[in-house]
Amino acid sequence: MKYDVLIIGGGPAGNYLANLLARDFSVAVVEKKGSFGGKACTGIIGAASYERLGLPEEAVLNKLRGAVFYSRIQSFEIARKTPQAYIVDRKILEKTLAERAVKRGAEYYMATTFRGFKNGRAVLQHLGERLEIEADFYVGADGVSSTVAKAIGAKTNAEFLSGYEVEVVGDFKEDFVEVWVNKDINDEFFMWVAPVNGGLARVGTLGSIEALNRFLRMRMLKPTSIVEFKAGSVGFGWRKPWVRDNVALIGDAALQIKPTTAGGIVFGAICAHALREALLSGRPGDYEKLCGNVKNQISFGLRFRKVFRGMGQEDIEKVFEVLGSDEARAVIEGQADFDDHVKTAKALLRRPKLLAKLIRISPSIVRYLV
Ligand SMILES: Cc1cc2nc3c(=O)[nH]c(=O)nc-3n(C[C@H](O)[C@H](O)[C@H](O)COP(=O)(O)OP(=O)(O)OC[C@H]3O[C@@H](n4cnc5c(N)ncnc54)[C@H](O)[C@@H]3O)c2cc1C
């Protein structure tokens, strides 16, 4: 059998791409698991992007209209009248996208693992049976530890971090996410509390399980109220190339993930549109160029991460003072974009008073971010 495009990996990126391509190409998706979902992921997705990308309404569990930011000794709130982000059910998200793709003509090979390429064909394993599928074009959408990336010799210098997340029963403000930045608890990343509803939240961080446990104790969430535990990993940096000959990488396989927040679903979907455009024009080599905005966001995120890693908690307290001011909150509430952190940073740095205060904390903050 031969397809125009064989997508390896049926996560959000692979299934979304299958949807986009299925009307114009013969498409197959190979997924190693027997069912969708199960990945460690809080499932927070910017509401505007969610609607713009046409992601499935039925996967939305909760709508968030604000965030409360906590440092060691301060807190401030950013609130809007309308939902800014959704919390989604990953299984429903992935399965609904796959169902849509099948209805458009895509074929799925579940419980089928990609092993490598041989003589231009994909070598696969399905329940102990070896099979080969040929395609004109292959896409590695197989996540952060991508086998396809290894098969095409893609290289990376990224920072890889483990992520830990629990679902815990408690009492939560239903439409606000909590963001805790406290290096005494975790010096590698922030901690988040994302409510699924008023009585259940997804609580997580990147770094170590000890950091998550310290945070749960500080936030007074009982270990015995945890009803789900998941671990996974993320990669912040570049894995290149994104396209080599007739193989492209997409989603986490290409490390299309925000180094600021570890959100990757939106970037993978945006790059799926870019890949469709490149394939339709017959110039797959243009794919990377067409992902220009995502690349800018990743570059900014990497600079932001460098600044964050270089800061001590005292600096973070000073930054909180600036960001918690009425002026900064008004800018964030009026202009911040959940998926465009470059725009948010520019809006803040355009204010002379805020800029001066940030330079006073550390000139390198501004130098790195601009
Ligand atoms: C703790 C944590 C919290 C996160 N929270 C968020 C969040 O709130 N919002 C957000 O946007 N992102 C979040 N992310 C990131 C997000 O999970 C990823 O960016 C997203 O899952 C990437 O989708 P993907 O389809 O590229 O890869 P994946 O979701 O990893 O999917 C890859 C698929 O490929 C399959 N596969 C792998 N190898 C093979 C193979 N050899 N053969 C066949 N199939 C294979 C896998 O089974 C899987 O189904 C979080 C990540 C972590 C670790």
Short mmCIF file of C-alpha atoms and ligand atoms in Angstrom, two decimals:
data_model
loop_
_atom_site.label_atom_id
_atom_site.label_comp_id
_atom_site.label_asym_id
_atom_site.label_seq_id
_atom_site.Cartn_x
_atom_site.Cartn_y
_atom_site.Cartn_z
CA MET A 1 0.00 0.00 0.00
CA LYS A 2 1.17 3.53 -0.68
CA TYR A 3 -0.02 6.88 0.70
CA ASP A 4 0.75 10.47 -0.19
CA VAL A 5 1.52 11.23 3.47
CA LEU A 6 2.21 8.90 6.40
CA ILE A 7 2.01 10.64 9.81
CA ILE A 8 3.82 8.88 12.63
CA GLY A 9 2.18 9.69 15.98
CA GLY A 10 -1.49 10.29 16.76
CA GLY A 11 -1.15 12.98 19.41
CA PRO A 12 -2.68 16.46 19.01
CA ALA A 13 -0.15 17.47 16.31
CA GLY A 14 -0.48 14.30 14.21
CA ASN A 15 -4.26 14.13 14.39
CA TYR A 16 -4.68 17.83 13.70
CA LEU A 17 -2.39 17.54 10.66
CA ALA A 18 -4.29 14.47 9.43
CA ASN A 19 -7.47 16.60 9.46
CA LEU A 20 -5.84 19.36 7.48
CA LEU A 21 -4.37 17.04 4.85
CA ALA A 22 -7.06 14.38 4.42
CA ARG A 23 -9.12 16.26 1.83
CA ASP A 24 -6.20 16.90 -0.52
CA PHE A 25 -3.96 13.87 0.02
CA SER A 26 -4.27 10.18 0.84
CA VAL A 27 -3.19 10.12 4.49
CA ALA A 28 -2.47 7.47 7.10
CA VAL A 29 -1.64 7.88 10.79
CA VAL A 30 0.39 5.36 12.77
CA GLU A 31 -0.11 5.45 16.55
CA LYS A 32 1.79 3.18 18.92
CA LYS A 33 -0.81 3.24 21.70
CA GLY A 34 -4.06 1.30 21.52
CA SER A 35 -6.11 4.34 22.57
CA PHE A 36 -5.75 8.10 22.69
CA GLY A 37 -4.81 10.36 25.60
CA GLY A 38 -2.94 9.53 28.77
CA LYS A 39 -0.04 11.95 28.31
CA ALA A 40 1.00 14.21 31.18
CA CYS A 41 -0.49 17.52 30.09
CA THR A 42 -2.52 20.14 31.93
CA GLY A 43 -4.45 20.83 28.76
CA ILE A 44 -4.46 24.63 29.07
CA ILE A 45 -4.94 26.17 25.66
CA GLY A 46 -5.46 29.86 24.80
CA ALA A 47 -9.15 30.43 24.07
CA ALA A 48 -8.61 32.65 21.02
CA SER A 49 -6.21 30.12 19.44
CA TYR A 50 -8.56 27.26 20.30
CA GLU A 51 -11.41 28.91 18.40
CA ARG A 52 -9.23 30.11 15.53
CA LEU A 53 -7.76 26.64 15.00
CA GLY A 54 -11.21 25.01 15.14
CA LEU A 55 -10.30 22.64 17.98
CA PRO A 56 -13.22 20.55 19.27
CA GLU A 57 -15.65 22.22 21.67
CA GLU A 58 -16.54 18.84 23.23
CA ALA A 59 -13.02 18.54 24.73
CA VAL A 60 -13.38 21.74 26.81
CA LEU A 61 -13.73 20.97 30.54
CA ASN A 62 -13.39 24.47 31.98
CA LYS A 63 -12.96 28.08 30.91
CA LEU A 64 -10.52 30.40 32.69
CA ARG A 65 -10.81 34.17 32.65
CA GLY A 66 -7.86 35.10 34.78
CA ALA A 67 -4.76 34.19 36.69
CA VAL A 68 -3.43 34.84 40.17
CA PHE A 69 0.36 35.13 40.32
CA TYR A 70 2.13 34.32 43.59
CA SER A 71 5.78 34.84 44.54
CA ARG A 72 7.19 34.00 47.98
CA ILE A 73 5.71 37.14 49.56
CA GLN A 74 3.43 38.83 47.00
CA SER A 75 0.49 38.16 44.75
CA PHE A 76 -1.47 39.95 42.08
CA GLU A 77 -4.41 39.09 39.89
CA ILE A 78 -5.01 39.50 36.18
CA ALA A 79 -8.69 39.23 35.30
CA ARG A 80 -10.74 39.61 32.18
CA LYS A 81 -14.46 39.42 31.58
CA THR A 82 -14.27 36.75 28.89
CA PRO A 83 -12.51 33.35 28.94
CA GLN A 84 -8.83 33.59 28.07
CA ALA A 85 -7.92 29.92 28.23
CA TYR A 86 -9.60 26.53 28.25
CA ILE A 87 -8.75 23.38 30.17
CA VAL A 88 -9.28 20.42 27.90
CA ASP A 89 -9.59 16.67 28.17
CA ARG A 90 -6.65 15.33 26.15
CA LYS A 91 -8.29 12.02 25.31
CA ILE A 92 -11.43 13.67 23.93
CA LEU A 93 -9.31 16.24 22.08
CA GLU A 94 -7.15 13.61 20.35
CA LYS A 95 -9.96 11.14 19.67
CA THR A 96 -12.30 13.78 18.25
CA LEU A 97 -9.57 15.05 15.93
CA ALA A 98 -8.88 11.45 14.84
CA GLU A 99 -12.60 10.81 14.22
CA ARG A 100 -12.80 13.95 12.10
CA ALA A 101 -9.72 12.90 10.14
CA VAL A 102 -11.16 9.42 9.46
CA LYS A 103 -14.41 11.01 8.24
CA ARG A 104 -12.32 13.05 5.80
CA GLY A 105 -10.67 9.89 4.49
CA ALA A 106 -7.57 9.40 6.67
CA GLU A 107 -6.69 5.80 7.63
CA TYR A 108 -5.48 4.94 11.15
CA TYR A 109 -3.15 2.16 12.28
CA MET A 110 -3.56 1.99 16.05
CA ALA A 111 -1.26 -0.05 18.32
CA THR A 112 1.37 0.26 15.59
CA THR A 113 4.90 1.42 16.33
CA PHE A 114 7.26 3.06 13.86
CA ARG A 115 10.71 1.43 14.07
CA GLY A 116 12.64 3.21 11.30
CA PHE A 117 12.98 3.65 7.56
CA LYS A 118 14.22 0.99 5.16
CA ASN A 119 14.53 1.45 1.40
CA GLY A 120 12.31 4.53 1.54
CA ARG A 121 9.52 2.73 3.43
CA ALA A 122 8.40 3.01 7.06
CA VAL A 123 9.04 -0.15 9.05
CA LEU A 124 6.27 -0.73 11.59
CA GLN A 125 5.32 -3.21 14.24
CA HIS A 126 1.71 -4.08 15.01
CA LEU A 127 1.14 -6.50 17.91
CA GLY A 128 4.24 -8.55 17.15
CA GLU A 129 3.72 -8.44 13.39
CA ARG A 130 6.17 -6.49 11.19
CA LEU A 131 4.81 -4.46 8.29
CA GLU A 132 6.05 -1.80 5.90
CA ILE A 133 4.17 1.20 4.53
CA GLU A 134 5.35 3.38 1.69
CA ALA A 135 4.48 7.06 1.30
CA ASP A 136 5.66 9.98 -0.82
CA PHE A 137 6.07 12.04 2.34
CA TYR A 138 6.53 11.15 6.02
CA VAL A 139 5.81 13.28 9.09
CA GLY A 140 7.26 12.63 12.53
CA ALA A 141 4.60 13.73 15.02
CA ASP A 142 5.85 11.24 17.57
CA GLY A 143 6.55 13.52 20.51
CA VAL A 144 9.55 14.76 22.39
CA SER A 145 11.56 11.49 22.18
CA SER A 146 10.84 11.24 18.44
CA THR A 147 12.11 8.09 16.74
CA VAL A 148 11.57 9.79 13.37
CA ALA A 149 13.86 12.66 14.40
CA LYS A 150 16.56 10.12 15.25
CA ALA A 151 15.98 8.29 11.97
CA ILE A 152 16.64 11.45 9.92
CA GLY A 153 19.62 12.44 12.05
CA ALA A 154 18.04 15.59 13.55
CA LYS A 155 20.26 17.19 16.20
CA THR A 156 19.33 19.05 19.34
CA ASN A 157 20.99 21.15 22.02
CA ALA A 158 17.75 21.55 23.96
CA GLU A 159 17.19 21.58 27.69
CA PHE A 160 15.03 18.56 28.57
CA LEU A 161 13.01 18.67 31.77
CA SER A 162 10.77 16.15 33.50
CA GLY A 163 7.24 17.28 34.20
CA TYR A 164 5.07 16.04 37.08
CA GLU A 165 1.37 16.62 37.43
CA VAL A 166 -1.38 15.46 39.75
CA GLU A 167 -5.14 15.86 39.79
CA VAL A 168 -6.08 16.73 43.32
CA VAL A 169 -9.38 17.25 45.11
CA GLY A 170 -9.67 20.55 46.98
CA ASP A 171 -11.34 23.92 46.97
CA PHE A 172 -10.39 26.09 43.99
CA LYS A 173 -11.44 29.33 42.35
CA GLU A 174 -13.11 27.78 39.34
CA ASP A 175 -12.21 30.27 36.59
CA PHE A 176 -8.69 31.31 37.66
CA VAL A 177 -5.39 29.55 37.21
CA GLU A 178 -2.75 29.98 39.93
CA VAL A 179 0.87 30.57 38.90
CA TRP A 180 3.47 30.30 41.68
CA VAL A 181 7.01 31.55 41.12
CA ASN A 182 9.11 30.62 44.11
CA LYS A 183 12.68 29.46 43.66
CA ASP A 184 12.88 28.26 47.26
CA ILE A 185 10.41 25.56 46.22
CA ASN A 186 11.50 25.01 42.64
CA ASP A 187 14.34 26.90 40.99
CA GLU A 188 13.74 25.29 37.59
CA PHE A 189 10.19 26.34 36.73
CA PHE A 190 6.99 27.81 38.09
CA MET A 191 4.20 25.76 39.69
CA TRP A 192 0.63 25.83 38.44
CA VAL A 193 -2.81 25.04 39.84
CA ALA A 194 -5.29 24.73 36.98
CA PRO A 195 -8.88 24.07 38.08
CA VAL A 196 -10.88 21.48 36.16
CA ASN A 197 -13.80 22.66 38.31
CA GLY A 198 -14.27 24.17 41.77
CA GLY A 199 -13.40 20.87 43.47
CA LEU A 200 -10.63 19.42 41.29
CA ALA A 201 -7.41 20.91 39.89
CA ARG A 202 -4.38 19.86 37.88
CA VAL A 203 -1.30 20.82 39.84
CA GLY A 204 2.13 20.50 38.35
CA THR A 205 5.63 21.72 37.69
CA LEU A 206 8.74 20.88 35.71
CA GLY A 207 11.93 19.77 37.40
CA SER A 208 11.71 17.16 40.12
CA ILE A 209 9.01 15.23 41.97
CA GLU A 210 10.46 16.62 45.23
CA ALA A 211 9.70 20.14 44.01
CA LEU A 212 6.10 19.18 43.29
CA ASN A 213 5.79 17.56 46.73
CA ARG A 214 7.22 20.68 48.42
CA PHE A 215 4.68 22.78 46.55
CA LEU A 216 1.74 20.52 47.45
CA ARG A 217 2.71 20.83 51.13
CA MET A 218 3.07 24.62 50.90
CA ARG A 219 -0.26 24.94 49.05
CA MET A 220 -1.78 22.67 51.72
CA LEU A 221 -3.04 20.07 49.25
CA LYS A 222 -3.16 16.61 50.79
CA PRO A 223 -1.22 13.79 49.09
CA THR A 224 -4.13 11.54 50.00
CA SER A 225 -6.49 13.77 47.98
CA ILE A 226 -4.60 13.04 44.76
CA VAL A 227 -6.70 11.04 42.32
CA GLU A 228 -4.32 10.95 39.35
CA PHE A 229 -0.54 11.20 38.86
CA LYS A 230 1.28 11.66 35.56
CA ALA A 231 4.86 12.30 34.47
CA GLY A 232 6.28 13.32 31.12
CA SER A 233 8.98 15.45 29.62
CA VAL A 234 9.44 18.62 27.60
CA GLY A 235 12.31 19.99 25.55
CA PHE A 236 13.15 23.69 25.34
CA GLY A 237 15.36 24.55 22.40
CA TRP A 238 15.83 23.58 18.79
CA ARG A 239 15.82 20.20 17.15
CA LYS A 240 16.84 20.65 13.55
CA PRO A 241 16.17 20.24 10.71
CA TRP A 242 12.37 20.39 10.73
CA VAL A 243 12.37 18.97 7.22
CA ARG A 244 14.90 16.72 5.49
CA ASP A 245 14.18 15.38 2.00
CA ASN A 246 10.70 13.82 2.20
CA VAL A 247 10.42 13.76 6.01
CA ALA A 248 9.20 16.59 8.27
CA LEU A 249 8.94 16.90 12.06
CA ILE A 250 6.01 18.56 13.78
CA GLY A 251 4.81 19.29 17.32
CA ASP A 252 7.00 18.12 20.20
CA ALA A 253 9.06 16.02 17.76
CA ALA A 254 10.35 19.37 16.42
CA LEU A 255 10.31 20.89 19.94
CA GLN A 256 7.62 23.35 18.85
CA ILE A 257 6.88 24.22 22.45
CA LYS A 258 6.86 27.50 24.43
CA PRO A 259 9.90 27.69 26.72
CA THR A 260 7.93 30.20 28.81
CA THR A 261 5.03 27.93 29.82
CA ALA A 262 5.69 24.47 28.25
CA GLY A 263 2.53 24.77 26.15
CA GLY A 264 2.93 22.94 22.84
CA ILE A 265 -0.50 22.13 21.44
CA VAL A 266 -1.10 25.48 19.73
CA PHE A 267 2.37 25.73 18.16
CA GLY A 268 2.05 22.18 16.77
CA ALA A 269 -1.30 23.08 15.20
CA ILE A 270 -0.01 26.36 13.73
CA CYS A 271 2.94 24.50 12.20
CA ALA A 272 0.52 21.88 10.81
CA HIS A 273 -1.04 24.68 8.73
CA ALA A 274 2.42 25.70 7.57
CA LEU A 275 3.25 22.12 6.56
CA ARG A 276 -0.03 21.79 4.64
CA GLU A 277 0.75 24.96 2.73
CA ALA A 278 4.27 23.75 1.91
CA LEU A 279 2.98 20.35 0.73
CA LEU A 280 0.17 21.84 -1.35
CA SER A 281 2.63 24.14 -3.11
CA GLY A 282 4.92 21.18 -3.80
CA ARG A 283 7.74 22.88 -1.86
CA PRO A 284 8.11 20.99 1.45
CA GLY A 285 11.42 22.77 2.00
CA ASP A 286 9.42 25.98 2.65
CA TYR A 287 7.82 24.46 5.77
CA GLU A 288 10.31 25.87 8.25
CA LYS A 289 10.15 29.35 6.74
CA LEU A 290 6.33 29.23 6.92
CA CYS A 291 6.59 28.53 10.69
CA GLY A 292 8.33 31.92 11.09
CA ASN A 293 6.09 33.28 13.85
CA VAL A 294 6.39 30.11 15.94
CA LYS A 295 10.17 30.26 15.54
CA ASN A 296 10.18 33.88 16.76
CA GLN A 297 8.09 32.90 19.77
CA ILE A 298 10.46 30.03 20.60
CA SER A 299 13.51 32.33 20.27
CA PHE A 300 11.87 34.82 22.63
CA GLY A 301 10.90 32.03 25.02
CA LEU A 302 14.49 30.75 25.13
CA ARG A 303 15.78 34.23 25.99
CA PHE A 304 13.07 34.56 28.65
CA ARG A 305 14.11 31.21 30.10
CA LYS A 306 17.75 32.31 30.27
CA VAL A 307 16.70 35.41 32.19
CA PHE A 308 14.50 33.34 34.54
CA ARG A 309 17.27 30.84 35.22
CA GLY A 310 19.71 33.65 36.03
CA MET A 311 17.41 35.31 38.56
CA GLY A 312 17.33 34.70 42.28
CA GLN A 313 14.13 34.95 44.32
CA GLU A 314 15.05 38.52 45.36
CA ASP A 315 15.02 39.58 41.68
CA ILE A 316 11.73 37.76 41.15
CA GLU A 317 10.22 39.70 44.06
CA LYS A 318 11.32 42.96 42.40
CA VAL A 319 9.83 41.89 39.05
CA PHE A 320 6.59 40.99 40.85
CA GLU A 321 6.50 44.52 42.30
CA VAL A 322 6.68 45.93 38.77
CA LEU A 323 4.22 43.48 37.20
CA GLY A 324 1.78 43.81 40.09
CA SER A 325 1.62 47.61 39.70
CA ASP A 326 -1.62 49.13 38.40
CA GLU A 327 0.08 50.26 35.20
CA ALA A 328 1.53 46.83 34.34
CA ARG A 329 -1.69 45.01 35.22
CA ALA A 330 -3.66 47.37 32.98
CA VAL A 331 -1.27 46.64 30.09
CA ILE A 332 -1.48 42.88 30.67
CA GLU A 333 -5.26 42.90 31.06
CA GLY A 334 -5.65 45.05 27.95
CA GLN A 335 -3.03 43.63 25.62
CA ALA A 336 -1.60 40.31 26.77
CA ASP A 337 -2.03 37.41 24.41
CA PHE A 338 -2.01 33.87 25.83
CA ASP A 339 -0.09 32.49 22.85
CA ASP A 340 1.91 35.55 21.80
CA HIS A 341 4.35 36.33 24.57
CA VAL A 342 6.45 38.56 22.30
CA LYS A 343 3.44 40.88 21.93
CA THR A 344 2.87 40.88 25.70
CA ALA A 345 6.52 41.69 26.48
CA LYS A 346 6.63 44.45 23.86
CA ALA A 347 3.47 46.04 25.24
CA LEU A 348 5.05 46.16 28.73
CA LEU A 349 8.46 47.40 27.58
CA ARG A 350 6.85 50.19 25.52
CA ARG A 351 5.82 51.87 28.80
CA PRO A 352 8.74 54.15 29.79
CA LYS A 353 8.10 53.88 33.55
CA LEU A 354 7.89 50.07 33.48
CA LEU A 355 10.94 49.86 31.24
CA ALA A 356 12.96 52.09 33.61
CA LYS A 357 11.96 50.01 36.63
CA LEU A 358 12.93 46.74 34.91
CA ILE A 359 16.28 48.18 33.80
CA ARG A 360 16.91 49.19 37.41
CA ILE A 361 16.36 45.57 38.54
CA SER A 362 18.73 44.23 35.88
CA PRO A 363 19.68 45.75 32.53
CA SER A 364 20.18 42.24 31.16
CA ILE A 365 16.45 41.45 31.59
CA VAL A 366 15.58 44.11 29.05
CA ARG A 367 18.59 43.44 26.81
CA TYR A 368 17.70 39.76 26.52
CA LEU A 369 13.99 40.26 25.97
CA VAL A 370 14.05 43.06 23.42
C1 LIG B 1 3.53 18.12 32.69
C2 LIG B 1 3.20 18.70 31.34
C3 LIG B 1 2.16 19.63 31.23
C4 LIG B 1 1.85 20.17 29.98
N1 LIG B 1 0.81 21.05 29.89
C5 LIG B 1 0.48 21.60 28.70
C6 LIG B 1 -0.61 22.48 28.58
O1 LIG B 1 -1.27 22.81 29.56
N2 LIG B 1 -0.91 23.00 27.36
C7 LIG B 1 -0.19 22.66 26.23
O2 LIG B 1 -0.49 23.18 25.13
N3 LIG B 1 0.84 21.81 26.32
C8 LIG B 1 1.19 21.26 27.51
N4 LIG B 1 2.23 20.37 27.60
C9 LIG B 1 2.94 20.03 26.36
C10 LIG B 1 2.08 19.12 25.50
O3 LIG B 1 1.75 17.96 26.21
C11 LIG B 1 2.80 18.77 24.20
O4 LIG B 1 3.30 19.95 23.61
C12 LIG B 1 1.86 18.07 23.24
O5 LIG B 1 1.42 16.85 23.76
C13 LIG B 1 2.57 17.83 21.91
O6 LIG B 1 1.74 17.09 21.05
P1 LIG B 1 2.39 16.12 19.97
O7 LIG B 1 1.26 15.55 19.21
O8 LIG B 1 3.47 16.82 19.25
O9 LIG B 1 3.14 15.00 20.83
P2 LIG B 1 2.53 13.92 21.83
O10 LIG B 1 1.36 14.45 22.54
O11 LIG B 1 3.67 13.43 22.64
O12 LIG B 1 2.02 12.77 20.87
C14 LIG B 1 2.92 11.93 20.19
C15 LIG B 1 2.19 10.67 19.82
O13 LIG B 1 3.08 9.84 19.06
C16 LIG B 1 2.98 8.50 19.53
N5 LIG B 1 4.27 7.85 19.24
C17 LIG B 1 5.45 8.05 19.87
N6 LIG B 1 6.41 7.28 19.32
C18 LIG B 1 5.81 6.56 18.33
C19 LIG B 1 6.27 5.58 17.40
N7 LIG B 1 7.56 5.18 17.39
N8 LIG B 1 5.38 5.04 16.54
C20 LIG B 1 4.07 5.44 16.54
N9 LIG B 1 3.59 6.36 17.40
C21 LIG B 1 4.45 6.92 18.28
C22 LIG B 1 2.67 8.64 21.01
O14 LIG B 1 2.06 7.46 21.53
C23 LIG B 1 1.77 9.85 21.04
O15 LIG B 1 0.40 9.51 20.92
C24 LIG B 1 2.58 19.80 28.82
C25 LIG B 1 3.63 18.87 28.93
C26 LIG B 1 3.94 18.33 30.19
C27 LIG B 1 5.05 17.33 30.28
#
